Short mmCIF file of C-alpha atoms and ligand atoms in Angstrom, two decimals:
data_model
loop_
_atom_site.label_atom_id
_atom_site.label_comp_id
_atom_site.label_asym_id
_atom_site.label_seq_id
_atom_site.Cartn_x
_atom_site.Cartn_y
_atom_site.Cartn_z
CA MET A 1 214.07 -135.27 77.22
CA SER A 2 213.93 -139.13 78.16
CA ASP A 3 214.16 -141.83 75.23
CA ASN A 4 211.28 -144.08 75.30
CA THR A 5 213.14 -147.13 74.47
CA THR A 6 213.07 -150.87 75.00
CA ALA A 7 215.65 -151.45 77.87
CA THR A 8 218.71 -153.48 76.90
CA LEU A 9 221.15 -155.35 79.19
CA ILE A 10 224.48 -155.70 77.71
CA HIS A 11 225.69 -159.22 78.88
CA ASN A 12 229.10 -160.20 79.95
CA GLY A 13 231.08 -157.85 77.59
CA ARG A 14 234.45 -156.19 78.25
CA VAL A 15 233.68 -152.55 79.13
CA ILE A 16 236.61 -150.74 78.12
CA THR A 17 236.74 -146.70 78.92
CA ALA A 18 239.65 -144.55 78.94
CA THR A 19 240.71 -145.55 82.32
CA ASP A 20 238.80 -148.77 82.82
CA ASP A 21 238.86 -152.53 81.43
CA TYR A 22 236.49 -155.22 83.11
CA VAL A 23 233.88 -157.67 82.15
CA ALA A 24 230.43 -156.47 83.33
CA ASP A 25 226.84 -156.27 82.48
CA VAL A 26 225.63 -152.87 81.45
CA LEU A 27 221.97 -152.02 81.65
CA LEU A 28 220.60 -149.19 79.03
CA LYS A 29 217.28 -147.51 80.08
CA ASP A 30 215.69 -144.31 79.55
CA GLY A 31 218.46 -143.17 77.08
CA ILE A 32 221.21 -143.26 79.55
CA VAL A 33 223.65 -146.05 81.08
CA HIS A 34 221.46 -146.81 84.22
CA THR A 35 223.15 -149.76 85.84
CA ILE A 36 226.79 -151.28 85.38
CA GLY A 37 227.33 -154.27 87.53
CA GLN A 38 228.01 -158.07 87.79
CA HIS A 39 225.26 -160.50 86.87
CA LEU A 40 222.23 -158.01 86.71
CA GLU A 41 219.04 -159.31 87.27
CA VAL A 42 216.36 -158.05 84.84
CA GLY A 43 212.80 -158.41 84.09
CA GLU A 44 211.38 -160.01 80.63
CA ASP A 45 210.69 -156.65 79.56
CA VAL A 46 214.24 -156.04 79.30
CA GLN A 47 216.07 -157.08 76.15
CA VAL A 48 219.20 -158.85 76.48
CA VAL A 49 222.17 -158.84 74.28
CA ASP A 50 224.93 -161.32 74.86
CA ALA A 51 228.22 -159.33 74.46
CA THR A 52 230.39 -162.19 75.44
CA GLY A 53 233.86 -161.87 73.77
CA LEU A 54 233.05 -158.71 72.63
CA TYR A 55 234.23 -155.09 73.53
CA VAL A 56 231.77 -152.44 75.07
CA LEU A 57 232.98 -149.07 73.73
CA PRO A 58 231.49 -145.68 74.35
CA GLY A 59 230.39 -144.37 71.08
CA GLY A 60 233.05 -142.50 69.04
CA VAL A 61 233.00 -139.00 68.97
CA ASP A 62 234.43 -137.07 65.50
CA THR A 63 234.78 -133.95 66.12
CA HIS A 64 236.05 -132.87 62.68
CA VAL A 65 233.65 -133.87 60.00
CA HIS A 66 232.15 -131.75 56.82
CA MET A 67 228.72 -132.84 55.66
CA GLU A 68 227.07 -130.45 53.56
CA ASN A 69 230.08 -128.18 53.74
CA VAL A 70 230.39 -125.52 51.00
CA VAL A 71 233.92 -125.74 49.71
CA GLY A 72 235.02 -123.27 47.02
CA PRO A 73 232.57 -124.19 43.98
CA THR A 74 231.13 -127.13 45.48
CA MET A 75 229.75 -129.05 48.38
CA THR A 76 230.72 -132.10 50.23
CA CYS A 77 228.35 -135.08 49.06
CA ASP A 78 227.64 -136.14 52.43
CA THR A 79 224.24 -135.05 53.46
CA PHE A 80 223.64 -134.88 57.35
CA ALA A 81 221.74 -138.22 56.33
CA SER A 82 224.26 -139.97 54.83
CA GLY A 83 227.14 -139.01 56.71
CA THR A 84 225.74 -139.54 60.12
CA LYS A 85 224.73 -142.84 58.77
CA ALA A 86 227.95 -143.78 57.60
CA ALA A 87 229.41 -142.54 60.96
CA ALA A 88 226.92 -144.84 62.83
CA PHE A 89 228.08 -147.93 60.97
CA GLY A 90 231.81 -147.08 61.91
CA GLY A 91 230.82 -146.77 65.92
CA THR A 92 230.77 -143.01 65.78
CA THR A 93 227.36 -141.76 67.76
CA THR A 94 228.18 -138.09 68.01
CA VAL A 95 229.85 -135.50 65.36
CA VAL A 96 230.62 -132.10 65.23
CA ASP A 97 230.05 -130.25 61.94
CA PHE A 98 230.93 -127.12 60.92
CA ALA A 99 228.56 -124.09 60.13
CA LEU A 100 229.72 -121.68 57.85
CA GLN A 101 229.55 -117.86 58.62
CA THR A 102 229.12 -116.12 55.17
CA ALA A 103 230.38 -112.44 53.98
CA GLU A 104 226.86 -111.64 54.61
CA ASP A 105 225.52 -113.13 57.99
CA SER A 106 226.75 -113.52 61.60
CA PRO A 107 227.67 -116.81 63.43
CA LEU A 108 224.00 -116.92 64.61
CA GLY A 109 222.58 -116.86 61.21
CA ALA A 110 225.12 -119.93 60.26
CA ILE A 111 223.88 -122.02 63.33
CA ALA A 112 220.37 -121.59 62.71
CA ARG A 113 221.01 -122.64 58.86
CA ALA A 114 222.97 -125.72 59.82
CA GLN A 115 220.45 -126.88 62.34
CA ARG A 116 217.60 -126.40 59.76
CA SER A 117 219.25 -128.55 57.30
CA ALA A 118 220.37 -131.32 60.11
CA GLU A 119 217.40 -131.48 62.26
CA SER A 120 215.21 -133.81 60.03
CA GLN A 121 217.92 -135.81 58.58
CA VAL A 122 220.57 -136.78 61.45
CA ASN A 123 220.93 -140.54 62.58
CA ILE A 124 223.10 -139.42 65.39
CA ASP A 125 223.73 -136.63 67.61
CA TYR A 126 225.69 -133.78 66.57
CA GLY A 127 226.92 -130.51 67.56
CA LEU A 128 228.48 -127.30 65.52
CA HIS A 129 231.59 -125.57 65.19
CA VAL A 130 231.24 -122.07 63.73
CA ILE A 131 233.48 -121.25 60.91
CA VAL A 132 234.11 -117.49 61.60
CA THR A 133 235.48 -115.45 58.53
CA ARG A 134 234.87 -112.10 59.43
CA VAL A 135 235.38 -110.68 62.89
CA ASP A 136 233.91 -107.35 64.16
CA GLU A 137 232.18 -106.13 67.62
CA GLN A 138 228.71 -107.44 66.12
CA VAL A 139 230.41 -110.86 65.12
CA LEU A 140 232.13 -110.86 68.82
CA LYS A 141 228.85 -110.33 70.60
CA ASP A 142 227.13 -113.18 68.37
CA VAL A 143 229.88 -115.44 69.30
CA ARG A 144 229.51 -114.65 72.97
CA TYR A 145 225.61 -115.26 72.59
CA ALA A 146 226.19 -118.67 70.80
CA MET A 147 228.49 -120.00 73.80
CA HIS A 148 226.25 -118.94 76.36
CA HIS A 149 222.80 -119.51 74.59
CA GLU A 150 223.03 -121.70 71.51
CA GLY A 151 225.31 -124.52 73.17
CA VAL A 152 227.99 -123.70 70.56
CA SER A 153 231.22 -123.33 72.35
CA SER A 154 234.03 -123.78 69.47
CA PHE A 155 234.70 -121.99 66.48
CA LYS A 156 237.16 -122.28 63.75
CA MET A 157 239.49 -120.15 61.75
CA PHE A 158 241.79 -120.51 58.96
CA MET A 159 245.07 -119.37 58.08
CA ALA A 160 245.17 -120.89 54.66
CA TYR A 161 242.46 -120.20 51.81
CA PRO A 162 243.23 -116.41 51.18
CA GLY A 163 240.22 -114.47 49.75
CA VAL A 164 238.00 -117.78 50.64
CA MET A 165 238.19 -118.61 54.29
CA MET A 166 241.38 -117.11 55.48
CA ALA A 167 241.39 -114.89 58.54
CA ASP A 168 244.34 -112.31 59.28
CA ASP A 169 246.42 -112.53 62.79
CA ALA A 170 244.38 -109.81 64.37
CA ALA A 171 241.03 -111.37 63.59
CA ILE A 172 242.04 -114.72 65.23
CA PHE A 173 243.81 -112.97 68.35
CA ARG A 174 240.31 -111.12 68.62
CA MET A 175 238.59 -114.53 68.69
CA LEU A 176 241.02 -116.44 70.97
CA ARG A 177 240.64 -113.49 73.54
CA GLN A 178 236.91 -113.63 72.93
CA VAL A 179 236.17 -117.63 72.90
CA GLY A 180 238.90 -118.33 75.75
CA ALA A 181 237.34 -115.75 78.02
CA ASP A 182 234.14 -117.41 78.06
CA GLY A 183 235.65 -121.06 78.30
CA GLY A 184 235.27 -121.83 74.66
CA MET A 185 237.82 -123.27 72.22
CA LEU A 186 239.28 -122.01 69.03
CA ALA A 187 240.10 -124.39 66.55
CA LEU A 188 242.89 -123.39 63.87
CA HIS A 189 243.58 -124.63 60.04
CA ALA A 190 247.44 -123.56 60.28
CA GLU A 191 249.15 -123.26 56.99
CA ASN A 192 250.61 -120.12 55.56
CA GLY A 193 248.09 -119.26 53.05
CA THR A 194 249.74 -116.37 51.27
CA VAL A 195 252.96 -118.22 50.78
CA ILE A 196 251.12 -121.43 49.74
CA ASP A 197 249.16 -119.56 47.39
CA LEU A 198 252.27 -118.06 45.64
CA LEU A 199 254.01 -121.38 45.35
CA ILE A 200 250.67 -122.92 43.78
CA LYS A 201 250.65 -119.64 41.22
CA GLU A 202 254.29 -120.59 40.35
CA ALA A 203 253.89 -124.09 39.80
CA LEU A 204 250.85 -123.79 37.26
CA ALA A 205 252.94 -121.13 35.49
CA ALA A 206 255.58 -123.84 35.31
CA GLY A 207 252.98 -126.14 33.72
CA HIS A 208 252.99 -128.25 36.91
CA THR A 209 249.12 -129.21 36.87
CA SER A 210 248.50 -132.70 37.84
CA PRO A 211 247.21 -133.50 41.58
CA ARG A 212 250.86 -134.29 42.77
CA TYR A 213 251.49 -130.82 43.10
CA HIS A 214 249.11 -130.21 45.39
CA GLU A 215 251.44 -131.86 48.18
CA MET A 216 254.95 -129.84 46.61
CA THR A 217 253.12 -126.70 46.96
CA ARG A 218 252.06 -127.26 50.60
CA PRO A 219 255.16 -127.70 52.44
CA SER A 220 255.24 -128.58 55.92
CA ILE A 221 257.46 -125.81 57.03
CA MET A 222 254.57 -123.48 56.23
CA GLU A 223 252.32 -125.86 58.59
CA GLY A 224 254.85 -125.61 61.18
CA GLU A 225 255.23 -121.63 60.71
CA ALA A 226 251.55 -121.24 60.99
CA THR A 227 251.30 -123.44 64.08
CA HIS A 228 253.92 -121.49 65.95
CA ARG A 229 252.05 -118.19 65.09
CA GLY A 230 249.01 -119.68 66.22
CA ILE A 231 250.60 -120.49 69.48
CA ARG A 232 251.93 -117.18 69.99
CA LEU A 233 248.48 -115.59 69.41
CA ALA A 234 246.92 -118.06 72.06
CA GLU A 235 249.67 -117.43 74.55
CA LEU A 236 249.15 -113.40 74.13
CA ALA A 237 245.51 -114.17 74.44
CA GLU A 238 245.86 -116.16 77.26
CA ALA A 239 243.26 -118.83 75.66
CA PRO A 240 243.67 -122.37 74.99
CA ILE A 241 243.94 -123.19 70.96
CA TYR A 242 243.27 -126.37 69.30
CA PHE A 243 245.11 -127.35 66.14
CA VAL A 244 242.91 -129.34 63.68
CA HIS A 245 244.75 -131.82 61.01
CA VAL A 246 248.17 -131.88 62.63
CA SER A 247 250.19 -133.63 59.72
CA SER A 248 253.90 -132.91 60.44
CA ASN A 249 256.70 -132.91 63.01
CA ASN A 250 257.54 -129.23 61.84
CA ALA A 251 253.80 -128.47 63.30
CA LEU A 252 254.19 -130.93 66.03
CA LYS A 253 257.64 -129.72 67.46
CA HIS A 254 255.71 -126.12 68.34
CA ILE A 255 253.10 -127.87 70.09
CA VAL A 256 255.18 -130.23 71.85
CA GLN A 257 257.48 -127.33 73.05
CA ALA A 258 254.39 -124.97 74.00
CA ARG A 259 252.99 -127.69 75.93
CA ALA A 260 256.08 -128.22 77.85
CA GLU A 261 255.94 -124.69 78.67
CA GLY A 262 252.56 -125.24 80.13
CA ILE A 263 250.89 -123.25 77.25
CA PRO A 264 247.21 -124.97 76.88
CA VAL A 265 247.98 -126.26 73.31
CA PHE A 266 245.88 -128.99 72.25
CA ALA A 267 245.93 -131.06 68.70
CA GLU A 268 244.29 -133.40 66.47
CA THR A 269 245.44 -135.73 63.71
CA CYS A 270 243.49 -137.74 61.41
CA PRO A 271 243.73 -141.50 60.52
CA HIS A 272 245.15 -140.58 56.98
CA TYR A 273 248.26 -139.18 58.03
CA LEU A 274 248.81 -142.66 59.90
CA LEU A 275 247.80 -144.74 57.33
CA PHE A 276 249.52 -143.29 54.16
CA ASP A 277 252.56 -141.44 53.30
CA LYS A 278 253.65 -139.06 50.50
CA SER A 279 254.69 -141.57 48.26
CA VAL A 280 251.11 -141.84 47.05
CA TYR A 281 252.18 -138.50 44.97
CA SER A 282 254.75 -139.96 42.69
CA SER A 283 252.92 -140.30 39.78
CA ASP A 284 251.03 -137.88 37.46
CA ASP A 285 247.93 -139.94 37.21
CA PHE A 286 244.52 -138.50 38.14
CA GLU A 287 243.89 -141.23 40.77
CA VAL A 288 246.06 -139.05 42.96
CA ALA A 289 243.47 -136.69 43.06
CA LYS A 290 242.09 -139.12 45.97
CA TYR A 291 244.72 -138.21 48.13
CA VAL A 292 244.35 -134.22 47.48
CA MET A 293 243.40 -133.24 51.10
CA THR A 294 244.95 -130.34 52.99
CA PRO A 295 247.41 -130.76 54.73
CA PRO A 296 248.91 -133.47 52.19
CA LEU A 297 250.23 -136.54 53.58
CA ARG A 298 253.75 -136.37 54.74
CA THR A 299 256.90 -138.51 55.19
CA LYS A 300 257.38 -141.76 57.22
CA ASP A 301 259.40 -139.93 59.55
CA ASP A 302 256.53 -137.42 60.12
CA GLN A 303 254.32 -140.52 60.97
CA LYS A 304 257.01 -141.71 63.51
CA HIS A 305 256.54 -138.41 65.39
CA LEU A 306 252.57 -138.59 65.25
CA TRP A 307 252.32 -141.93 66.80
CA ARG A 308 255.06 -140.77 69.35
CA ALA A 309 252.70 -137.60 70.11
CA LEU A 310 249.51 -139.94 70.38
CA ARG A 311 251.04 -141.95 72.98
CA TYR A 312 252.62 -139.25 74.85
CA ASP A 313 249.47 -136.94 74.73
CA ASP A 314 251.10 -134.11 73.00
CA LEU A 315 248.25 -135.16 70.44
CA GLN A 316 244.69 -135.62 72.27
CA VAL A 317 242.32 -136.45 69.48
CA ILE A 318 242.22 -138.57 66.08
CA ALA A 319 239.58 -137.23 64.08
CA THR A 320 238.35 -137.75 60.48
CA ASP A 321 238.23 -134.40 58.70
CA HIS A 322 235.81 -136.49 56.79
CA CYS A 323 235.39 -134.29 53.76
CA PRO A 324 234.21 -136.22 50.78
CA PHE A 325 234.06 -135.55 47.14
CA CYS A 326 233.14 -137.72 44.42
CA MET A 327 235.87 -139.05 41.94
CA LYS A 328 233.23 -139.90 39.29
CA GLU A 329 229.50 -140.65 40.46
CA GLY A 330 227.63 -137.72 41.28
CA HIS A 331 225.28 -137.27 44.19
CA LEU A 332 223.18 -134.02 45.04
CA GLY A 333 223.68 -132.77 41.33
CA TYR A 334 227.42 -132.66 41.98
CA GLN A 335 229.24 -134.96 39.26
CA LYS A 336 232.63 -135.83 39.22
CA GLN A 337 234.05 -133.16 41.66
CA LYS A 338 237.50 -134.32 41.69
CA GLN A 339 237.48 -133.93 38.03
CA MET A 340 237.08 -130.06 38.43
CA GLY A 341 240.85 -129.72 38.89
CA LYS A 342 241.59 -132.17 35.62
CA ASP A 343 243.88 -129.43 34.49
CA ASP A 344 244.30 -127.58 37.29
CA PHE A 345 245.37 -129.00 40.51
CA SER A 346 244.25 -126.34 42.41
CA MET A 347 240.70 -126.58 41.35
CA ILE A 348 240.43 -130.17 43.07
CA PRO A 349 238.30 -129.88 46.03
CA ASN A 350 240.32 -130.40 49.27
CA GLY A 351 239.40 -133.49 51.17
CA ALA A 352 239.13 -137.26 51.46
CA PRO A 353 236.42 -139.63 53.36
CA GLY A 354 237.15 -141.72 56.37
CA ILE A 355 234.22 -141.13 58.65
CA GLU A 356 233.05 -144.87 58.64
CA THR A 357 236.55 -146.33 58.82
CA ARG A 358 237.89 -144.49 61.81
CA LEU A 359 237.38 -146.92 64.54
CA VAL A 360 238.41 -150.15 62.71
CA SER A 361 241.75 -148.74 61.02
CA LEU A 362 242.96 -147.34 64.29
CA PHE A 363 241.96 -150.47 65.99
CA ASP A 364 243.90 -152.32 63.41
CA ILE A 365 247.14 -150.06 62.86
CA GLY A 366 246.90 -148.86 66.55
CA VAL A 367 246.03 -151.24 69.05
CA MET A 368 246.91 -154.57 67.24
CA LYS A 369 250.06 -153.10 66.13
CA GLY A 370 250.66 -152.02 69.48
CA LYS A 371 250.95 -148.52 68.94
CA PHE A 372 248.81 -147.82 71.95
CA SER A 373 246.52 -149.36 74.47
CA LEU A 374 243.07 -149.78 74.12
CA ASN A 375 242.19 -147.25 76.76
CA ARG A 376 243.99 -144.82 74.96
CA PHE A 377 242.18 -145.61 71.63
CA VAL A 378 238.85 -145.18 73.20
CA GLU A 379 240.83 -141.72 74.74
CA LEU A 380 241.66 -140.32 71.64
CA THR A 381 238.20 -141.67 69.59
CA ALA A 382 235.79 -140.72 71.92
CA THR A 383 236.74 -139.30 75.70
CA SER A 384 239.56 -136.54 74.70
CA PRO A 385 237.25 -135.00 71.93
CA ALA A 386 234.15 -135.20 74.37
CA LYS A 387 236.19 -133.15 77.04
CA LEU A 388 238.01 -130.81 74.76
CA PHE A 389 234.59 -129.71 73.16
CA GLY A 390 232.34 -129.57 76.25
CA LEU A 391 230.22 -132.92 75.57
CA PHE A 392 231.62 -134.93 78.48
CA PRO A 393 230.55 -137.13 80.55
CA LYS A 394 227.22 -137.09 78.52
CA LYS A 395 229.31 -138.36 75.59
CA GLY A 396 232.66 -140.06 75.39
CA THR A 397 232.37 -142.53 78.06
CA ILE A 398 230.73 -145.38 80.00
CA ALA A 399 229.42 -144.39 83.23
CA VAL A 400 226.21 -144.54 85.07
CA GLY A 401 224.11 -141.57 83.79
CA SER A 402 226.20 -141.06 80.56
CA ASP A 403 223.97 -141.06 77.54
CA ALA A 404 223.38 -145.04 76.39
CA ASP A 405 225.89 -144.27 73.35
CA VAL A 406 227.55 -147.74 73.19
CA VAL A 407 229.59 -149.90 70.55
CA LEU A 408 230.00 -153.45 70.66
CA PHE A 409 233.22 -154.32 69.03
CA ASN A 410 234.62 -157.59 68.08
CA PRO A 411 238.40 -157.81 68.09
CA ALA A 412 238.32 -161.39 66.94
CA VAL A 413 237.54 -160.65 63.24
CA THR A 414 238.75 -159.33 59.95
CA GLN A 415 237.13 -157.42 57.31
CA THR A 416 237.91 -155.93 53.79
CA ILE A 417 236.88 -152.51 53.44
CA ARG A 418 235.33 -151.88 49.88
CA ALA A 419 233.58 -148.35 49.13
CA GLN A 420 230.62 -150.39 47.84
CA SER A 421 229.88 -151.52 51.28
CA LEU A 422 230.46 -148.39 52.90
CA HIS A 423 227.32 -146.28 53.50
CA SER A 424 228.78 -142.41 52.51
CA ASN A 425 227.60 -141.13 49.36
CA VAL A 426 231.06 -140.63 48.07
CA ASP A 427 232.52 -143.24 45.63
CA TYR A 428 235.88 -144.23 46.66
CA THR A 429 237.37 -145.12 49.95
CA LEU A 430 241.11 -144.60 50.54
CA LEU A 431 241.26 -148.09 52.33
CA GLU A 432 239.70 -150.11 49.27
CA GLY A 433 240.74 -153.82 49.57
CA ARG A 434 242.55 -153.32 52.65
CA THR A 435 241.96 -156.25 55.37
CA MET A 436 241.52 -154.87 58.69
CA GLN A 437 241.22 -156.54 62.31
CA GLY A 438 237.88 -155.87 64.12
CA ARG A 439 234.42 -155.25 63.35
CA VAL A 440 231.50 -153.00 64.77
CA GLU A 441 228.87 -155.30 65.62
CA LYS A 442 225.89 -153.18 67.31
CA VAL A 443 225.59 -149.55 68.07
CA PHE A 444 223.35 -148.03 70.26
CA LEU A 445 222.31 -144.38 70.42
CA ARG A 446 220.76 -143.09 73.74
CA GLY A 447 219.52 -146.83 73.95
CA HIS A 448 218.17 -147.16 70.71
CA LEU A 449 219.73 -150.04 68.44
CA ILE A 450 220.75 -148.26 65.34
CA VAL A 451 223.20 -150.71 63.64
CA ASP A 452 222.74 -154.47 63.75
CA GLY A 453 225.55 -156.20 61.91
CA GLN A 454 224.84 -155.20 58.56
CA ALA A 455 221.23 -154.18 59.31
CA TRP A 456 220.40 -150.51 59.71
CA LYS A 457 217.89 -149.97 62.55
CA GLY A 458 217.82 -146.41 62.99
CA ARG A 459 216.10 -143.41 61.22
CA GLU A 460 216.71 -139.90 60.16
CA GLY A 461 215.77 -137.59 62.63
CA LEU A 462 216.61 -139.78 65.72
CA GLY A 463 219.61 -137.87 66.26
CA ARG A 464 219.72 -134.61 68.15
CA PHE A 465 221.60 -131.49 68.62
CA VAL A 466 223.77 -131.47 71.46
CA PRO A 467 224.50 -127.93 73.21
CA ARG A 468 227.75 -128.03 74.54
CA GLY A 469 229.47 -126.46 77.46
CA GLN A 470 232.91 -125.49 78.28
CA VAL A 471 236.23 -126.89 77.23
CA GLN A 472 237.38 -129.43 79.81
CA ALA A 473 240.83 -129.83 79.54
CA PHE A 474 242.40 -129.15 82.76
O1 URP B 501 241.42 -131.12 52.84
C1 URP B 501 240.55 -130.76 53.55
N1 URP B 501 241.03 -130.69 55.10
N2 URP B 501 239.28 -130.11 53.34
C2 URP B 501 238.57 -129.58 54.11
C3 URP B 501 238.79 -127.97 54.51
C4 URP B 501 239.98 -127.88 55.40
O2 URP B 501 240.96 -127.53 55.28
O3 URP B 501 239.56 -128.47 56.63
ZN1 ZN B 502 241.47 -127.43 57.62
ZN1 ZN B 503 238.32 -130.06 57.74
#
């Protein structure tokens, strides 16, 4: 399907991809990047946007977001509409959300359900990973069908949350074998769920009920143990594996070693693990619930290892794990979601927001602080996730023929982050009051201008489901 938009010439911007950095004109036409060149001549029917002094980036690709996801007794407070609008304002033009297989239905039912809800609401393009909680012969057949006919080539399983989403090792191994054989990717939440559950019960029995105990009962050794186990399962299955939200060196060291051994192991971290450390858990105040995400924040030493791994490609992706729950204000009928754990930290819904601040925060603490280059910034936030999840080169780069998903980013200005000015339904940001370098100025989705400064030009339903192909990791 072509996009009937006015053609746009982005004039004299600095085009940054994972590998290139040059000043050029970029013509967006019929929904794709039509021409890239110097001093392009265009007719009067083409709108010209002066991008002098701006970076021209591929639209961000965020492959770990939770919108309208059921988590325990509640649901993330962003709809597909609010979450994708927030993503757009932050310079992300493609997300991959989760479709949850329930006890009753199959992965195909989960996909259909999520698509039904998303279709009329999405402001940007989207794909789906299926969370598989139960594996049998029929589920494996459906997984295969989803990869070949539904454009869903990645699946997620949990080694944590026993009795809710946790899968046993044999189920994970069966999925790895199936998904790997068909060129897909299994993503794993790696934490030893049963040991963590025991630690939680012991903490509560000792009267330790405040949010800070979330961190104390999820030690990084148990993230490391599960990561190692996942790697060995993938090795046996001869399948690639992707670890979501890697937070600690205890996990990272197994990933680094496996990659050095030639095992196809891939991993992401999230901005919050780079921006904050476990010192936030030093009080019994309920405000700490804002930082109750899983895994919890780790030490400054862990951060040092995450930065090193980002630099040397042992981590390939920075995704947000945007998983918003309100502290006070309610949305969708869910009031004070974090308050569910007021008297018992284990009842606090796990997750934190971040979908709108990913690019600016990583530009500020990554590029501006000399932690990684501009090219690497683009690679980590757009190109690598697009490759690992079968979206490239349609998404994740600026090249002739790619979707015209383009962000004009101003590196020369600062902004102070306030929840009030962000577009998610959630009522807080971990970055409240923080001043950061860089700002998203304009965002194009398949050639449509959807963000113009503070102005919203997009519309619900403009986004499309993007059928994804095989992993492109080698
Ligand atoms: O805290 C988080 N990450 N919540 C979302 C569920 C998960 O563990 O991925
Ligand atoms: Zn997780
Ligand atoms: Zn998550």
